[in-house]
Amino acid sequence: MGRVVARLDVPAFSALKTFDPPPGAIAGLEVTGAGRHGKFLDIEIGGSAEGAAGASGALHLVTHLSRAGWLQWRDKLPPAPPKPGRGPIAARLHLDDGSGFDLTEQGTQKRLALYLVRAVTDVPGISRLGPDALDPALTAERLGELLTAHGGQLKGALTDQTMIAGVGNAYSDEILHVAKLSPFKPAGRLSEAELSRLHAALVTTLRDAVERSIGQKAATLKAEKRSGLRVHARTGLPCPVCGDTVREVSFASRSMQYCPTCQTGGQLLADRRMSKLLK
Ligand SMILES: [Zn+2]
C-alpha cells in the first residue's frame, strides 16, 4: 500500500474476465487498500487517502487463484512484458519502485480469474458470497440458521460459498473431523451441542491455519498446510486422535477424507452418497 501502479501486464488474455475499465486505467494510481472476500483477493487502487471502503473513483483489482494459482511477490520485476500465451504468468503488476507481483498458474487447466472493477460486487462470485467464515457476526446460532436454510448434507453446505465464504475442500474435512461430525449428516438436523462443536471447530481450524501460514515462503507454504492436516489427503494413515485408519469417499474428480471412529460411529461411507451430494 502507498506505492503507485506503473503498469498491469496481462499475458494470459483469458484470465482477465472484465474489459471495462481496461488494464491501463490503474496506471499512475496509488494502491490504497488490500483485503479478502471469501477466496477472492482484493487490491483497492486509487481510493481516498483514508482508504475508506466504497470511496468514489476507486478501482479494484480482484483475483481468484483457484487450485493452481499463486501470487508471487518480487522485489525486482523484469521491465519487459511477459510473452502472451506462453508460460505460467497470467498477469504482472508493476509498481513505481520496480517491485510488484506475478499471478501464475501452472498446468493446462487455466482457472485463475482476474477482474478489474469499480465495485467488488461487480464480480459475480463476490456478490453471491455468504458471510465470511471468520466474521464475528457468524455466531453458532446464525450458523445453525444458515445450515437449516441451506439443507442438504454438511460437507456440501460448508463448502458452498453462497452459504458461508472461505471454507474449501481441505478445511471442510478438517473442521468436520475436529467437530466429530459425519460429512453426510443432514445440515439442518444438528443438536445444539453439535452446532456449538461445529462452530468452535470452524473458527479454531481456520484461525490456526491462517496463523501457521503467516510468514511462510511460497516454497514451504504447501508443506506447512499439509503438516497441520489431520484427515484431509491422509487416506490410509492413522487418525491423530484415535489411531483408526483415515478413509476416503470419492466421486468423479472429487474426494473427501474422514475418520470412521471419530465421525461416523465406525461406519464406512459409500461413494454413491458422494455422487448424490454433488448433484
Ligand atoms: Zn479418529
PDB file of C-alpha atoms and ligand atoms in Angstrom:
ATOM      1  CA  MET A   1       0.000   0.000   0.000  1.00  0.00           C
ATOM      2  CA  GLY A   2       1.109   3.572  -0.694  1.00  0.00           C
ATOM      3  CA  ARG A   3       3.002   2.594  -3.860  1.00  0.00           C
ATOM      4  CA  VAL A   4       1.826   3.761  -7.268  1.00  0.00           C
ATOM      5  CA  VAL A   5       0.939   1.277 -10.008  1.00  0.00           C
ATOM      6  CA  ALA A   6       3.251   1.611 -13.017  1.00  0.00           C
ATOM      7  CA  ARG A   7       1.613  -0.974 -15.277  1.00  0.00           C
ATOM      8  CA  LEU A   8      -0.502  -4.116 -15.397  1.00  0.00           C
ATOM      9  CA  ASP A   9       0.539  -6.749 -17.948  1.00  0.00           C
ATOM     10  CA  VAL A  10      -1.972  -9.499 -18.742  1.00  0.00           C
ATOM     11  CA  PRO A  11      -0.212 -12.077 -20.934  1.00  0.00           C
ATOM     12  CA  ALA A  12      -2.987 -14.650 -20.327  1.00  0.00           C
ATOM     13  CA  PHE A  13      -5.859 -12.810 -22.022  1.00  0.00           C
ATOM     14  CA  SER A  14      -8.434 -15.391 -20.951  1.00  0.00           C
ATOM     15  CA  ALA A  15      -7.618 -14.840 -17.248  1.00  0.00           C
ATOM     16  CA  LEU A  16      -8.991 -11.283 -17.380  1.00  0.00           C
ATOM     17  CA  LYS A  17     -12.772 -11.564 -17.083  1.00  0.00           C
ATOM     18  CA  THR A  18     -13.588  -7.860 -17.449  1.00  0.00           C
ATOM     19  CA  PHE A  19     -12.897  -5.294 -20.184  1.00  0.00           C
ATOM     20  CA  ASP A  20     -14.185  -2.038 -18.694  1.00  0.00           C
ATOM     21  CA  PRO A  21     -12.245  -0.371 -17.123  1.00  0.00           C
ATOM     22  CA  PRO A  22      -9.241  -1.527 -19.216  1.00  0.00           C
ATOM     23  CA  PRO A  23      -5.973  -2.667 -17.521  1.00  0.00           C
ATOM     24  CA  GLY A  24      -4.392   0.691 -18.424  1.00  0.00           C
ATOM     25  CA  ALA A  25      -6.857   2.525 -16.155  1.00  0.00           C
ATOM     26  CA  ILE A  26      -4.861   1.774 -12.975  1.00  0.00           C
ATOM     27  CA  ALA A  27      -1.511   3.091 -14.245  1.00  0.00           C
ATOM     28  CA  GLY A  28      -0.436   6.097 -12.182  1.00  0.00           C
ATOM     29  CA  LEU A  29      -2.865   5.397  -9.336  1.00  0.00           C
ATOM     30  CA  GLU A  30      -1.904   4.611  -5.755  1.00  0.00           C
ATOM     31  CA  VAL A  31      -2.578   1.276  -4.048  1.00  0.00           C
ATOM     32  CA  THR A  32      -4.899   2.309  -1.207  1.00  0.00           C
ATOM     33  CA  GLY A  33      -6.145  -0.952   0.253  1.00  0.00           C
ATOM     34  CA  ALA A  34      -5.936  -4.737   0.309  1.00  0.00           C
ATOM     35  CA  GLY A  35      -8.489  -7.227   1.512  1.00  0.00           C
ATOM     36  CA  ARG A  36     -10.164 -10.567   1.006  1.00  0.00           C
ATOM     37  CA  HIS A  37     -13.709 -11.697   0.207  1.00  0.00           C
ATOM     38  CA  GLY A  38     -14.020 -15.454   0.658  1.00  0.00           C
ATOM     39  CA  LYS A  39     -11.322 -16.821  -1.628  1.00  0.00           C
ATOM     40  CA  PHE A  40     -11.047 -13.606  -3.666  1.00  0.00           C
ATOM     41  CA  LEU A  41      -8.129 -11.237  -3.079  1.00  0.00           C
ATOM     42  CA  ASP A  42      -8.968  -7.552  -3.492  1.00  0.00           C
ATOM     43  CA  ILE A  43      -6.490  -4.739  -4.151  1.00  0.00           C
ATOM     44  CA  GLU A  44      -8.002  -1.271  -3.978  1.00  0.00           C
ATOM     45  CA  ILE A  45      -6.356   1.223  -6.295  1.00  0.00           C
ATOM     46  CA  GLY A  46      -6.926   4.970  -6.449  1.00  0.00           C
ATOM     47  CA  GLY A  47      -9.110   5.227  -3.339  1.00  0.00           C
ATOM     48  CA  SER A  48      -9.090   8.103  -0.859  1.00  0.00           C
ATOM     49  CA  ALA A  49      -6.090   8.643   1.427  1.00  0.00           C
ATOM     50  CA  GLU A  50      -8.062   7.154   4.339  1.00  0.00           C
ATOM     51  CA  GLY A  51      -8.653   4.057   2.233  1.00  0.00           C
ATOM     52  CA  ALA A  52     -12.319   4.212   3.131  1.00  0.00           C
ATOM     53  CA  ALA A  53     -14.347   1.353   1.712  1.00  0.00           C
ATOM     54  CA  GLY A  54     -16.537   2.407  -1.166  1.00  0.00           C
ATOM     55  CA  ALA A  55     -14.568   5.593  -1.794  1.00  0.00           C
ATOM     56  CA  SER A  56     -15.760   7.002  -5.065  1.00  0.00           C
ATOM     57  CA  GLY A  57     -13.446   6.562  -8.022  1.00  0.00           C
ATOM     58  CA  ALA A  58     -11.520   3.645  -6.507  1.00  0.00           C
ATOM     59  CA  LEU A  59     -10.899   0.645  -8.723  1.00  0.00           C
ATOM     60  CA  HIS A  60     -10.495  -2.924  -7.504  1.00  0.00           C
ATOM     61  CA  LEU A  61      -8.115  -5.483  -8.928  1.00  0.00           C
ATOM     62  CA  VAL A  62      -9.640  -8.762  -7.771  1.00  0.00           C
ATOM     63  CA  THR A  63      -8.256 -12.247  -8.268  1.00  0.00           C
ATOM     64  CA  HIS A  64      -9.307 -15.816  -7.535  1.00  0.00           C
ATOM     65  CA  LEU A  65      -6.245 -18.070  -7.597  1.00  0.00           C
ATOM     66  CA  SER A  66      -8.313 -21.262  -7.982  1.00  0.00           C
ATOM     67  CA  ARG A  67      -6.466 -24.545  -7.345  1.00  0.00           C
ATOM     68  CA  ALA A  68      -3.122 -23.968  -9.045  1.00  0.00           C
ATOM     69  CA  GLY A  69      -2.657 -20.197  -8.892  1.00  0.00           C
ATOM     70  CA  TRP A  70      -0.043 -18.307  -6.913  1.00  0.00           C
ATOM     71  CA  LEU A  71       0.709 -14.675  -6.182  1.00  0.00           C
ATOM     72  CA  GLN A  72       4.483 -14.269  -6.224  1.00  0.00           C
ATOM     73  CA  TRP A  73       5.889 -11.051  -4.825  1.00  0.00           C
ATOM     74  CA  ARG A  74       9.111  -9.836  -6.441  1.00  0.00           C
ATOM     75  CA  ASP A  75      11.343  -7.023  -5.192  1.00  0.00           C
ATOM     76  CA  LYS A  76      12.658  -6.522  -8.717  1.00  0.00           C
ATOM     77  CA  LEU A  77      10.456  -7.349 -11.698  1.00  0.00           C
ATOM     78  CA  PRO A  78      11.881  -7.638 -15.223  1.00  0.00           C
ATOM     79  CA  PRO A  79      10.725  -4.447 -17.014  1.00  0.00           C
ATOM     80  CA  ALA A  80       9.848  -6.191 -20.325  1.00  0.00           C
ATOM     81  CA  PRO A  81       6.287  -7.535 -20.545  1.00  0.00           C
ATOM     82  CA  PRO A  82       5.995 -11.344 -20.402  1.00  0.00           C
ATOM     83  CA  LYS A  83       5.220 -13.022 -23.752  1.00  0.00           C
ATOM     84  CA  PRO A  84       1.471 -13.534 -24.259  1.00  0.00           C
ATOM     85  CA  GLY A  85       0.008 -17.020 -24.285  1.00  0.00           C
ATOM     86  CA  ARG A  86       3.164 -18.762 -23.094  1.00  0.00           C
ATOM     87  CA  GLY A  87       4.340 -19.922 -19.703  1.00  0.00           C
ATOM     88  CA  PRO A  88       2.689 -19.770 -16.316  1.00  0.00           C
ATOM     89  CA  ILE A  89       2.403 -15.979 -15.882  1.00  0.00           C
ATOM     90  CA  ALA A  90      -1.238 -14.857 -16.063  1.00  0.00           C
ATOM     91  CA  ALA A  91      -0.640 -11.259 -15.016  1.00  0.00           C
ATOM     92  CA  ARG A  92       2.133  -8.998 -13.742  1.00  0.00           C
ATOM     93  CA  LEU A  93       1.588  -5.845 -11.698  1.00  0.00           C
ATOM     94  CA  HIS A  94       4.473  -3.361 -11.788  1.00  0.00           C
ATOM     95  CA  LEU A  95       4.815  -0.773  -9.010  1.00  0.00           C
ATOM     96  CA  ASP A  96       6.673   2.546  -9.238  1.00  0.00           C
ATOM     97  CA  ASP A  97       9.798   1.296  -7.396  1.00  0.00           C
ATOM     98  CA  GLY A  98      10.344  -1.694  -9.731  1.00  0.00           C
ATOM     99  CA  SER A  99       8.762  -4.182  -7.339  1.00  0.00           C
ATOM    100  CA  GLY A 100       5.440  -5.932  -7.876  1.00  0.00           C
ATOM    101  CA  PHE A 101       3.966  -9.368  -8.289  1.00  0.00           C
ATOM    102  CA  ASP A 102       3.179 -12.090 -10.760  1.00  0.00           C
ATOM    103  CA  LEU A 103      -0.031 -14.087 -10.773  1.00  0.00           C
ATOM    104  CA  THR A 104       0.982 -17.510 -12.032  1.00  0.00           C
ATOM    105  CA  GLU A 105      -0.814 -20.729 -12.848  1.00  0.00           C
ATOM    106  CA  GLN A 106       0.868 -23.981 -13.826  1.00  0.00           C
ATOM    107  CA  GLY A 107      -0.795 -26.738 -15.843  1.00  0.00           C
ATOM    108  CA  THR A 108      -3.183 -26.857 -18.756  1.00  0.00           C
ATOM    109  CA  GLN A 109      -6.409 -26.207 -16.817  1.00  0.00           C
ATOM    110  CA  LYS A 110      -6.469 -22.424 -16.620  1.00  0.00           C
ATOM    111  CA  ARG A 111      -8.903 -21.353 -13.927  1.00  0.00           C
ATOM    112  CA  LEU A 112      -7.211 -18.337 -12.356  1.00  0.00           C
ATOM    113  CA  ALA A 113      -9.505 -15.342 -12.752  1.00  0.00           C
ATOM    114  CA  LEU A 114      -8.708 -11.636 -12.711  1.00  0.00           C
ATOM    115  CA  TYR A 115     -11.209  -8.782 -12.602  1.00  0.00           C
ATOM    116  CA  LEU A 116     -10.749  -5.016 -12.786  1.00  0.00           C
ATOM    117  CA  VAL A 117     -13.947  -3.434 -11.468  1.00  0.00           C
ATOM    118  CA  ARG A 118     -15.334  -0.215  -9.930  1.00  0.00           C
ATOM    119  CA  ALA A 119     -17.132  -2.095  -7.141  1.00  0.00           C
ATOM    120  CA  VAL A 120     -16.176  -5.511  -5.754  1.00  0.00           C
ATOM    121  CA  THR A 121     -19.817  -6.581  -6.029  1.00  0.00           C
ATOM    122  CA  ASP A 122     -19.400  -6.323  -9.820  1.00  0.00           C
ATOM    123  CA  VAL A 123     -17.520  -9.645  -9.512  1.00  0.00           C
ATOM    124  CA  PRO A 124     -20.310 -12.260  -9.788  1.00  0.00           C
ATOM    125  CA  GLY A 125     -18.608 -14.708  -7.397  1.00  0.00           C
ATOM    126  CA  ILE A 126     -18.365 -11.987  -4.728  1.00  0.00           C
ATOM    127  CA  SER A 127     -21.928 -10.680  -4.976  1.00  0.00           C
ATOM    128  CA  ARG A 128     -23.171 -14.216  -4.278  1.00  0.00           C
ATOM    129  CA  LEU A 129     -20.905 -14.855  -1.254  1.00  0.00           C
ATOM    130  CA  GLY A 130     -22.378 -15.687   2.125  1.00  0.00           C
ATOM    131  CA  PRO A 131     -20.924 -14.184   5.336  1.00  0.00           C
ATOM    132  CA  ASP A 132     -17.204 -14.775   5.889  1.00  0.00           C
ATOM    133  CA  ALA A 133     -16.430 -17.852   7.973  1.00  0.00           C
ATOM    134  CA  LEU A 134     -14.341 -15.740  10.383  1.00  0.00           C
ATOM    135  CA  ASP A 135     -16.802 -12.841  10.642  1.00  0.00           C
ATOM    136  CA  PRO A 136     -17.564 -12.357  14.383  1.00  0.00           C
ATOM    137  CA  ALA A 137     -21.239 -11.870  13.423  1.00  0.00           C
ATOM    138  CA  LEU A 138     -21.308 -15.529  12.367  1.00  0.00           C
ATOM    139  CA  THR A 139     -22.287 -16.989  15.749  1.00  0.00           C
ATOM    140  CA  ALA A 140     -23.213 -20.624  16.389  1.00  0.00           C
ATOM    141  CA  GLU A 141     -26.862 -19.584  16.322  1.00  0.00           C
ATOM    142  CA  ARG A 142     -26.506 -17.815  12.957  1.00  0.00           C
ATOM    143  CA  LEU A 143     -24.571 -20.786  11.559  1.00  0.00           C
ATOM    144  CA  GLY A 144     -27.459 -23.026  12.599  1.00  0.00           C
ATOM    145  CA  GLU A 145     -29.960 -20.819  10.791  1.00  0.00           C
ATOM    146  CA  LEU A 146     -27.841 -20.839   7.623  1.00  0.00           C
ATOM    147  CA  LEU A 147     -27.420 -24.638   7.739  1.00  0.00           C
ATOM    148  CA  THR A 148     -31.143 -25.166   8.197  1.00  0.00           C
ATOM    149  CA  ALA A 149     -31.975 -22.797   5.338  1.00  0.00           C
ATOM    150  CA  HIS A 150     -29.387 -24.493   3.108  1.00  0.00           C
ATOM    151  CA  GLY A 151     -30.357 -28.093   3.808  1.00  0.00           C
ATOM    152  CA  GLY A 152     -28.533 -30.990   2.170  1.00  0.00           C
ATOM    153  CA  GLN A 153     -25.512 -32.593   3.787  1.00  0.00           C
ATOM    154  CA  LEU A 154     -22.901 -30.936   5.995  1.00  0.00           C
ATOM    155  CA  LYS A 155     -19.929 -31.312   3.627  1.00  0.00           C
ATOM    156  CA  GLY A 156     -21.811 -29.763   0.722  1.00  0.00           C
ATOM    157  CA  ALA A 157     -23.257 -26.945   2.836  1.00  0.00           C
ATOM    158  CA  LEU A 158     -19.934 -25.952   4.424  1.00  0.00           C
ATOM    159  CA  THR A 159     -18.172 -25.714   1.065  1.00  0.00           C
ATOM    160  CA  ASP A 160     -20.994 -23.762  -0.606  1.00  0.00           C
ATOM    161  CA  GLN A 161     -19.537 -20.239  -0.787  1.00  0.00           C
ATOM    162  CA  THR A 162     -23.023 -18.742  -1.051  1.00  0.00           C
ATOM    163  CA  MET A 163     -23.817 -20.035   2.457  1.00  0.00           C
ATOM    164  CA  ILE A 164     -20.544 -19.124   4.170  1.00  0.00           C
ATOM    165  CA  ALA A 165     -17.463 -17.839   2.392  1.00  0.00           C
ATOM    166  CA  GLY A 166     -13.928 -19.153   2.765  1.00  0.00           C
ATOM    167  CA  VAL A 167     -14.195 -22.875   3.526  1.00  0.00           C
ATOM    168  CA  GLY A 168     -12.840 -25.145   0.797  1.00  0.00           C
ATOM    169  CA  ASN A 169     -12.489 -28.873   0.326  1.00  0.00           C
ATOM    170  CA  ALA A 170      -9.466 -29.396   2.604  1.00  0.00           C
ATOM    171  CA  TYR A 171     -10.601 -27.346   5.589  1.00  0.00           C
ATOM    172  CA  SER A 172     -14.169 -28.632   5.496  1.00  0.00           C
ATOM    173  CA  ASP A 173     -12.719 -32.139   6.023  1.00  0.00           C
ATOM    174  CA  GLU A 174     -10.632 -30.806   8.904  1.00  0.00           C
ATOM    175  CA  ILE A 175     -13.489 -28.862  10.504  1.00  0.00           C
ATOM    176  CA  LEU A 176     -15.821 -31.876  10.395  1.00  0.00           C
ATOM    177  CA  HIS A 177     -13.131 -34.088  11.938  1.00  0.00           C
ATOM    178  CA  VAL A 178     -12.486 -31.614  14.774  1.00  0.00           C
ATOM    179  CA  ALA A 179     -16.253 -31.334  15.351  1.00  0.00           C
ATOM    180  CA  LYS A 180     -16.617 -35.162  15.240  1.00  0.00           C
ATOM    181  CA  LEU A 181     -19.404 -34.948  12.658  1.00  0.00           C
ATOM    182  CA  SER A 182     -20.097 -37.050   9.565  1.00  0.00           C
ATOM    183  CA  PRO A 183     -19.719 -35.204   6.238  1.00  0.00           C
ATOM    184  CA  PHE A 184     -23.069 -36.683   5.189  1.00  0.00           C
ATOM    185  CA  LYS A 185     -25.025 -35.600   8.264  1.00  0.00           C
ATOM    186  CA  PRO A 186     -28.138 -33.561   7.313  1.00  0.00           C
ATOM    187  CA  ALA A 187     -27.149 -29.908   7.684  1.00  0.00           C
ATOM    188  CA  GLY A 188     -30.480 -28.859   9.171  1.00  0.00           C
ATOM    189  CA  ARG A 189     -30.618 -31.529  11.869  1.00  0.00           C
ATOM    190  CA  LEU A 190     -27.817 -30.679  14.291  1.00  0.00           C
ATOM    191  CA  SER A 191     -28.407 -30.704  18.032  1.00  0.00           C
ATOM    192  CA  GLU A 192     -27.376 -27.619  19.996  1.00  0.00           C
ATOM    193  CA  ALA A 193     -24.242 -29.435  21.239  1.00  0.00           C
ATOM    194  CA  GLU A 194     -23.285 -30.493  17.692  1.00  0.00           C
ATOM    195  CA  LEU A 195     -23.840 -26.982  16.377  1.00  0.00           C
ATOM    196  CA  SER A 196     -21.681 -25.465  19.081  1.00  0.00           C
ATOM    197  CA  ARG A 197     -18.889 -28.035  18.360  1.00  0.00           C
ATOM    198  CA  LEU A 198     -19.115 -27.286  14.629  1.00  0.00           C
ATOM    199  CA  HIS A 199     -18.939 -23.529  15.178  1.00  0.00           C
ATOM    200  CA  ALA A 200     -15.952 -23.821  17.521  1.00  0.00           C
ATOM    201  CA  ALA A 201     -14.198 -26.184  15.059  1.00  0.00           C
ATOM    202  CA  LEU A 202     -14.829 -23.785  12.167  1.00  0.00           C
ATOM    203  CA  VAL A 203     -13.313 -20.816  13.976  1.00  0.00           C
ATOM    204  CA  THR A 204     -10.322 -22.560  15.587  1.00  0.00           C
ATOM    205  CA  THR A 205      -9.379 -24.578  12.481  1.00  0.00           C
ATOM    206  CA  LEU A 206      -9.394 -21.569  10.154  1.00  0.00           C
ATOM    207  CA  ARG A 207      -7.658 -19.227  12.627  1.00  0.00           C
ATOM    208  CA  ASP A 208      -4.972 -21.827  13.262  1.00  0.00           C
ATOM    209  CA  ALA A 209      -4.464 -22.346   9.507  1.00  0.00           C
ATOM    210  CA  VAL A 210      -4.119 -18.592   8.922  1.00  0.00           C
ATOM    211  CA  GLU A 211      -1.648 -18.210  11.801  1.00  0.00           C
ATOM    212  CA  ARG A 212       0.531 -21.083  10.614  1.00  0.00           C
ATOM    213  CA  SER A 213       0.705 -19.669   7.080  1.00  0.00           C
ATOM    214  CA  ILE A 214       1.871 -16.184   8.118  1.00  0.00           C
ATOM    215  CA  GLY A 215       5.480 -15.587   7.114  1.00  0.00           C
ATOM    216  CA  GLN A 216       5.751 -18.827   5.128  1.00  0.00           C
ATOM    217  CA  LYS A 217       7.549 -18.634   1.810  1.00  0.00           C
ATOM    218  CA  ALA A 218       5.761 -19.991  -1.275  1.00  0.00           C
ATOM    219  CA  ALA A 219       8.135 -22.971  -1.276  1.00  0.00           C
ATOM    220  CA  THR A 220       7.154 -24.049   2.254  1.00  0.00           C
ATOM    221  CA  LEU A 221       3.503 -22.968   2.352  1.00  0.00           C
ATOM    222  CA  LYS A 222       2.010 -26.187   0.973  1.00  0.00           C
ATOM    223  CA  ALA A 223       4.165 -28.392   3.216  1.00  0.00           C
ATOM    224  CA  GLU A 224       3.154 -26.293   6.225  1.00  0.00           C
ATOM    225  CA  LYS A 225      -0.525 -26.614   5.292  1.00  0.00           C
ATOM    226  CA  ARG A 226      -0.158 -30.368   4.823  1.00  0.00           C
ATOM    227  CA  SER A 227       1.679 -30.863   8.124  1.00  0.00           C
ATOM    228  CA  GLY A 228      -1.239 -29.304  10.006  1.00  0.00           C
ATOM    229  CA  LEU A 229      -3.907 -31.530   8.427  1.00  0.00           C
ATOM    230  CA  ARG A 230      -5.490 -34.335  10.478  1.00  0.00           C
ATOM    231  CA  VAL A 231      -7.568 -36.201   7.860  1.00  0.00           C
ATOM    232  CA  HIS A 232      -7.564 -34.338   4.550  1.00  0.00           C
ATOM    233  CA  ALA A 233      -5.283 -36.008   1.951  1.00  0.00           C
ATOM    234  CA  ARG A 234      -4.292 -38.613   4.580  1.00  0.00           C
ATOM    235  CA  THR A 235      -6.189 -41.663   3.276  1.00  0.00           C
ATOM    236  CA  GLY A 236      -4.794 -44.867   4.814  1.00  0.00           C
ATOM    237  CA  LEU A 237      -2.821 -43.060   7.520  1.00  0.00           C
ATOM    238  CA  PRO A 238      -3.717 -43.220  11.216  1.00  0.00           C
ATOM    239  CA  CYS A 239      -6.107 -40.641  12.690  1.00  0.00           C
ATOM    240  CA  PRO A 240      -4.005 -38.458  15.031  1.00  0.00           C
ATOM    241  CA  VAL A 241      -6.805 -38.510  17.616  1.00  0.00           C
ATOM    242  CA  CYS A 242      -7.867 -42.179  17.850  1.00  0.00           C
ATOM    243  CA  GLY A 243      -5.450 -44.133  15.625  1.00  0.00           C
ATOM    244  CA  ASP A 244      -8.168 -45.527  13.328  1.00  0.00           C
ATOM    245  CA  THR A 245      -7.366 -45.530   9.593  1.00  0.00           C
ATOM    246  CA  VAL A 246      -8.406 -42.375   7.724  1.00  0.00           C
ATOM    247  CA  ARG A 247     -10.888 -43.316   4.957  1.00  0.00           C
ATOM    248  CA  GLU A 248     -11.811 -41.693   1.685  1.00  0.00           C
ATOM    249  CA  VAL A 249     -15.042 -41.204  -0.236  1.00  0.00           C
ATOM    250  CA  SER A 250     -14.589 -40.265  -3.875  1.00  0.00           C
ATOM    251  CA  PHE A 251     -16.697 -39.462  -6.869  1.00  0.00           C
ATOM    252  CA  ALA A 252     -15.529 -38.208 -10.269  1.00  0.00           C
ATOM    253  CA  SER A 253     -12.545 -35.924  -9.602  1.00  0.00           C
ATOM    254  CA  ARG A 254     -13.627 -35.067  -6.042  1.00  0.00           C
ATOM    255  CA  SER A 255     -12.700 -36.798  -2.816  1.00  0.00           C
ATOM    256  CA  MET A 256     -13.030 -36.268   0.905  1.00  0.00           C
ATOM    257  CA  GLN A 257     -11.408 -37.891   3.901  1.00  0.00           C
ATOM    258  CA  TYR A 258     -12.758 -38.709   7.359  1.00  0.00           C
ATOM    259  CA  CYS A 259     -12.136 -40.892  10.392  1.00  0.00           C
ATOM    260  CA  PRO A 260     -14.869 -43.528  10.953  1.00  0.00           C
ATOM    261  CA  THR A 261     -14.255 -43.822  14.708  1.00  0.00           C
ATOM    262  CA  CYS A 262     -14.258 -40.048  15.339  1.00  0.00           C
ATOM    263  CA  GLN A 263     -17.004 -39.065  12.896  1.00  0.00           C
ATOM    264  CA  THR A 264     -19.407 -41.795  11.822  1.00  0.00           C
ATOM    265  CA  GLY A 265     -19.643 -44.195  14.762  1.00  0.00           C
ATOM    266  CA  GLY A 266     -17.303 -46.591  12.928  1.00  0.00           C
ATOM    267  CA  GLN A 267     -19.481 -46.706   9.806  1.00  0.00           C
ATOM    268  CA  LEU A 268     -17.797 -46.658   6.385  1.00  0.00           C
ATOM    269  CA  LEU A 269     -19.344 -44.203   3.925  1.00  0.00           C
ATOM    270  CA  ALA A 270     -20.252 -45.275   0.392  1.00  0.00           C
ATOM    271  CA  ASP A 271     -19.133 -43.437  -2.735  1.00  0.00           C
ATOM    272  CA  ARG A 272     -22.689 -43.310  -4.099  1.00  0.00           C
ATOM    273  CA  ARG A 273     -23.631 -40.851  -1.332  1.00  0.00           C
ATOM    274  CA  MET A 274     -20.888 -38.561  -2.629  1.00  0.00           C
ATOM    275  CA  SER A 275     -22.477 -38.689  -6.095  1.00  0.00           C
ATOM    276  CA  LYS A 276     -25.789 -37.617  -4.523  1.00  0.00           C
ATOM    277  CA  LEU A 277     -24.080 -34.771  -2.655  1.00  0.00           C
ATOM    278  CA  LEU A 278     -22.538 -33.354  -5.829  1.00  0.00           C
ATOM    279  CA  LYS A 279     -25.796 -33.337  -7.805  1.00  0.00           C
TER     280      LYS A 279
HETATM  281 ZN    ZN B   1     -10.214 -40.703  14.747  1.00  0.00          ZN
END
